[in-house]
């Protein structure tokens, strides 16, 4: 499936796919993510998600696993409201984190998208995962071992924009540890965000050392996508 998907994307000129969905949810449940999931079995989802991603990578399409650390429990849609999960780290280790741990074995030529859900049992700050340094750095980077690029879900979504403007949300997420921020439809907000992040670097609200340290992760993806294998 990943092989055929990459053929279509390649022909259309895309080099990154916001898939696979690694959230665990029963197909027949009322969960928001149910029909987009590989199912509720951590091992099967790990196997299918990894295989799908290999199919994409085989022809230089970057896979993006989502929505870390897991959105499968959500009944309500974070596009339109704030959602939360009170599960403990032990519960996540046994269930939701399993597919992401397997996906991380793909190495640096991959991306992970952060959820906008609030994980009260993991981060007591009450911040959505896309603003949580603990979830991005301590859990995804150190505990899981992910080496690729961290991207936010759309910062226009209600779960993000209900508490802070998209431009401030972007800065907040970058400070917390993301590498790419997504604003999918407003050119005005995209421009505001560009200027806000630039200003934050000049004012040292966002560390230039951090930017220079993380930027090579993005360059690694670009090099992978644009290098002609016949010249290696």
PDB file of N, CA and C in Angstrom, residues 180-222:
ATOM      1  N   UNK A 180       9.143  21.632  12.780  1.00  0.00           N
ATOM      2  CA  UNK A 180       8.286  22.222  11.758  1.00  0.00           C
ATOM      3  C   UNK A 180       6.930  22.524  12.372  1.00  0.00           C
ATOM      4  N   UNK A 181       6.338  23.641  11.960  1.00  0.00           N
ATOM      5  CA  UNK A 181       4.989  23.975  12.420  1.00  0.00           C
ATOM      6  C   UNK A 181       4.062  24.054  11.209  1.00  0.00           C
ATOM      7  N   UNK A 182       2.815  23.639  11.417  1.00  0.00           N
ATOM      8  CA  UNK A 182       1.866  23.591  10.310  1.00  0.00           C
ATOM      9  C   UNK A 182       0.761  24.626  10.474  1.00  0.00           C
ATOM     10  N   UNK A 183       0.640  25.498   9.496  1.00  0.00           N
ATOM     11  CA  UNK A 183      -0.502  26.405   9.374  1.00  0.00           C
ATOM     12  C   UNK A 183      -1.010  26.226   7.949  1.00  0.00           C
ATOM     13  N   UNK A 184      -2.131  25.573   7.803  1.00  0.00           N
ATOM     14  CA  UNK A 184      -2.456  25.001   6.505  1.00  0.00           C
ATOM     15  C   UNK A 184      -3.245  25.884   5.550  1.00  0.00           C
ATOM     16  N   UNK A 185      -3.894  26.937   6.038  1.00  0.00           N
ATOM     17  CA  UNK A 185      -4.788  27.590   5.078  1.00  0.00           C
ATOM     18  C   UNK A 185      -4.791  29.109   5.058  1.00  0.00           C
ATOM     19  N   UNK A 186      -4.258  29.785   6.067  1.00  0.00           N
ATOM     20  CA  UNK A 186      -4.318  31.246   6.081  1.00  0.00           C
ATOM     21  C   UNK A 186      -2.965  31.853   5.725  1.00  0.00           C
ATOM     22  N   UNK A 187      -2.871  32.446   4.542  1.00  0.00           N
ATOM     23  CA  UNK A 187      -1.622  33.108   4.152  1.00  0.00           C
ATOM     24  C   UNK A 187      -1.285  34.254   5.107  1.00  0.00           C
ATOM     25  N   UNK A 188      -2.313  34.933   5.585  1.00  0.00           N
ATOM     26  CA  UNK A 188      -2.092  36.040   6.528  1.00  0.00           C
ATOM     27  C   UNK A 188      -1.437  35.538   7.800  1.00  0.00           C
ATOM     28  N   UNK A 189      -1.957  34.445   8.351  1.00  0.00           N
ATOM     29  CA  UNK A 189      -1.388  33.883   9.572  1.00  0.00           C
ATOM     30  C   UNK A 189       0.006  33.291   9.322  1.00  0.00           C
ATOM     31  N   UNK A 190       0.214  32.748   8.136  1.00  0.00           N
ATOM     32  CA  UNK A 190       1.541  32.219   7.811  1.00  0.00           C
ATOM     33  C   UNK A 190       2.580  33.344   7.800  1.00  0.00           C
ATOM     34  N   UNK A 191       2.219  34.475   7.226  1.00  0.00           N
ATOM     35  CA  UNK A 191       3.123  35.619   7.203  1.00  0.00           C
ATOM     36  C   UNK A 191       3.377  36.144   8.617  1.00  0.00           C
ATOM     37  N   UNK A 192       2.311  36.268   9.406  1.00  0.00           N
ATOM     38  CA  UNK A 192       2.460  36.710  10.795  1.00  0.00           C
ATOM     39  C   UNK A 192       3.383  35.770  11.578  1.00  0.00           C
ATOM     40  N   UNK A 193       3.224  34.484  11.317  1.00  0.00           N
ATOM     41  CA  UNK A 193       4.028  33.492  12.027  1.00  0.00           C
ATOM     42  C   UNK A 193       5.494  33.590  11.634  1.00  0.00           C
ATOM     43  N   UNK A 194       5.743  33.749  10.344  1.00  0.00           N
ATOM     44  CA  UNK A 194       7.124  33.911   9.880  1.00  0.00           C
ATOM     45  C   UNK A 194       7.782  35.095  10.571  1.00  0.00           C
ATOM     46  N   UNK A 195       7.096  36.218  10.593  1.00  0.00           N
ATOM     47  CA  UNK A 195       7.642  37.427  11.207  1.00  0.00           C
ATOM     48  C   UNK A 195       7.798  37.263  12.717  1.00  0.00           C
ATOM     49  N   UNK A 196       6.839  36.575  13.351  1.00  0.00           N
ATOM     50  CA  UNK A 196       6.911  36.379  14.809  1.00  0.00           C
ATOM     51  C   UNK A 196       8.097  35.507  15.192  1.00  0.00           C
ATOM     52  N   UNK A 197       8.328  34.452  14.442  1.00  0.00           N
ATOM     53  CA  UNK A 197       9.457  33.563  14.736  1.00  0.00           C
ATOM     54  C   UNK A 197      10.782  34.273  14.467  1.00  0.00           C
ATOM     55  N   UNK A 198      10.839  35.015  13.371  1.00  0.00           N
ATOM     56  CA  UNK A 198      12.054  35.786  13.068  1.00  0.00           C
ATOM     57  C   UNK A 198      12.353  36.779  14.183  1.00  0.00           C
ATOM     58  N   UNK A 199      11.313  37.480  14.646  1.00  0.00           N
ATOM     59  CA  UNK A 199      11.475  38.440  15.735  1.00  0.00           C
ATOM     60  C   UNK A 199      11.929  37.753  17.015  1.00  0.00           C
ATOM     61  N   UNK A 200      11.375  36.568  17.279  1.00  0.00           N
ATOM     62  CA  UNK A 200      11.722  35.840  18.501  1.00  0.00           C
ATOM     63  C   UNK A 200      13.190  35.429  18.514  1.00  0.00           C
ATOM     64  N   UNK A 201      13.724  35.087  17.351  1.00  0.00           N
ATOM     65  CA  UNK A 201      15.139  34.737  17.266  1.00  0.00           C
ATOM     66  C   UNK A 201      16.003  35.976  17.529  1.00  0.00           C
ATOM     67  N   UNK A 202      15.632  37.100  16.926  1.00  0.00           N
ATOM     68  CA  UNK A 202      16.393  38.338  17.117  1.00  0.00           C
ATOM     69  C   UNK A 202      16.340  38.814  18.569  1.00  0.00           C
ATOM     70  N   UNK A 203      15.183  38.591  19.217  1.00  0.00           N
ATOM     71  CA  UNK A 203      15.018  39.009  20.620  1.00  0.00           C
ATOM     72  C   UNK A 203      15.482  37.947  21.617  1.00  0.00           C
ATOM     73  N   UNK A 204      15.968  36.824  21.089  1.00  0.00           N
ATOM     74  CA  UNK A 204      16.460  35.700  21.900  1.00  0.00           C
ATOM     75  C   UNK A 204      15.366  35.036  22.725  1.00  0.00           C
ATOM     76  N   UNK A 205      14.118  35.163  22.255  1.00  0.00           N
ATOM     77  CA  UNK A 205      13.037  34.376  22.856  1.00  0.00           C
ATOM     78  C   UNK A 205      13.138  32.925  22.399  1.00  0.00           C
ATOM     79  N   UNK A 206      13.650  32.741  21.201  1.00  0.00           N
ATOM     80  CA  UNK A 206      13.914  31.424  20.636  1.00  0.00           C
ATOM     81  C   UNK A 206      15.413  31.339  20.386  1.00  0.00           C
ATOM     82  N   UNK A 207      16.060  30.385  21.022  1.00  0.00           N
ATOM     83  CA  UNK A 207      17.510  30.272  20.962  1.00  0.00           C
ATOM     84  C   UNK A 207      18.010  29.968  19.556  1.00  0.00           C
ATOM     85  N   UNK A 208      18.935  30.797  19.072  1.00  0.00           N
ATOM     86  CA  UNK A 208      19.538  30.547  17.761  1.00  0.00           C
ATOM     87  C   UNK A 208      20.373  29.279  17.803  1.00  0.00           C
ATOM     88  N   UNK A 209      20.956  28.988  18.958  1.00  0.00           N
ATOM     89  CA  UNK A 209      21.716  27.746  19.116  1.00  0.00           C
ATOM     90  C   UNK A 209      20.797  26.550  18.904  1.00  0.00           C
ATOM     91  N   UNK A 210      19.593  26.625  19.478  1.00  0.00           N
ATOM     92  CA  UNK A 210      18.619  25.543  19.307  1.00  0.00           C
ATOM     93  C   UNK A 210      18.224  25.407  17.835  1.00  0.00           C
ATOM     94  N   UNK A 211      17.961  26.534  17.180  1.00  0.00           N
ATOM     95  CA  UNK A 211      17.571  26.508  15.769  1.00  0.00           C
ATOM     96  C   UNK A 211      18.675  25.878  14.929  1.00  0.00           C
ATOM     97  N   UNK A 212      19.913  26.277  15.177  1.00  0.00           N
ATOM     98  CA  UNK A 212      21.036  25.758  14.398  1.00  0.00           C
ATOM     99  C   UNK A 212      21.312  24.289  14.694  1.00  0.00           C
ATOM    100  N   UNK A 213      20.953  23.857  15.896  1.00  0.00           N
ATOM    101  CA  UNK A 213      21.142  22.456  16.268  1.00  0.00           C
ATOM    102  C   UNK A 213      20.091  21.568  15.615  1.00  0.00           C
ATOM    103  N   UNK A 214      18.857  22.050  15.544  1.00  0.00           N
ATOM    104  CA  UNK A 214      17.763  21.240  15.014  1.00  0.00           C
ATOM    105  C   UNK A 214      17.598  21.341  13.501  1.00  0.00           C
ATOM    106  N   UNK A 215      18.030  22.432  12.902  1.00  0.00           N
ATOM    107  CA  UNK A 215      17.843  22.620  11.466  1.00  0.00           C
ATOM    108  C   UNK A 215      18.467  21.507  10.625  1.00  0.00           C
ATOM    109  N   UNK A 216      19.619  20.951  11.030  1.00  0.00           N
ATOM    110  CA  UNK A 216      20.183  19.842  10.248  1.00  0.00           C
ATOM    111  C   UNK A 216      19.243  18.637  10.105  1.00  0.00           C
ATOM    112  N   UNK A 217      18.291  18.475  11.032  1.00  0.00           N
ATOM    113  CA  UNK A 217      17.316  17.390  10.893  1.00  0.00           C
ATOM    114  C   UNK A 217      16.479  17.580   9.633  1.00  0.00           C
ATOM    115  N   UNK A 218      16.113  18.840   9.368  1.00  0.00           N
ATOM    116  CA  UNK A 218      15.344  19.154   8.158  1.00  0.00           C
ATOM    117  C   UNK A 218      16.226  18.990   6.917  1.00  0.00           C
ATOM    118  N   UNK A 219      17.475  19.425   7.013  1.00  0.00           N
ATOM    119  CA  UNK A 219      18.405  19.278   5.887  1.00  0.00           C
ATOM    120  C   UNK A 219      18.639  17.804   5.550  1.00  0.00           C
ATOM    121  N   UNK A 220      18.628  16.953   6.585  1.00  0.00           N
ATOM    122  CA  UNK A 220      18.794  15.517   6.360  1.00  0.00           C
ATOM    123  C   UNK A 220      17.665  14.975   5.493  1.00  0.00           C
ATOM    124  N   UNK A 221      16.438  15.421   5.774  1.00  0.00           N
ATOM    125  CA  UNK A 221      15.295  14.997   4.963  1.00  0.00           C
ATOM    126  C   UNK A 221      15.428  15.503   3.533  1.00  0.00           C
ATOM    127  N   UNK A 222      15.807  16.757   3.390  1.00  0.00           N
ATOM    128  CA  UNK A 222      15.951  17.332   2.054  1.00  0.00           C
ATOM    129  C   UNK A 222      17.024  16.586   1.253  1.00  0.00           C
TER     130      UNK A 222
END
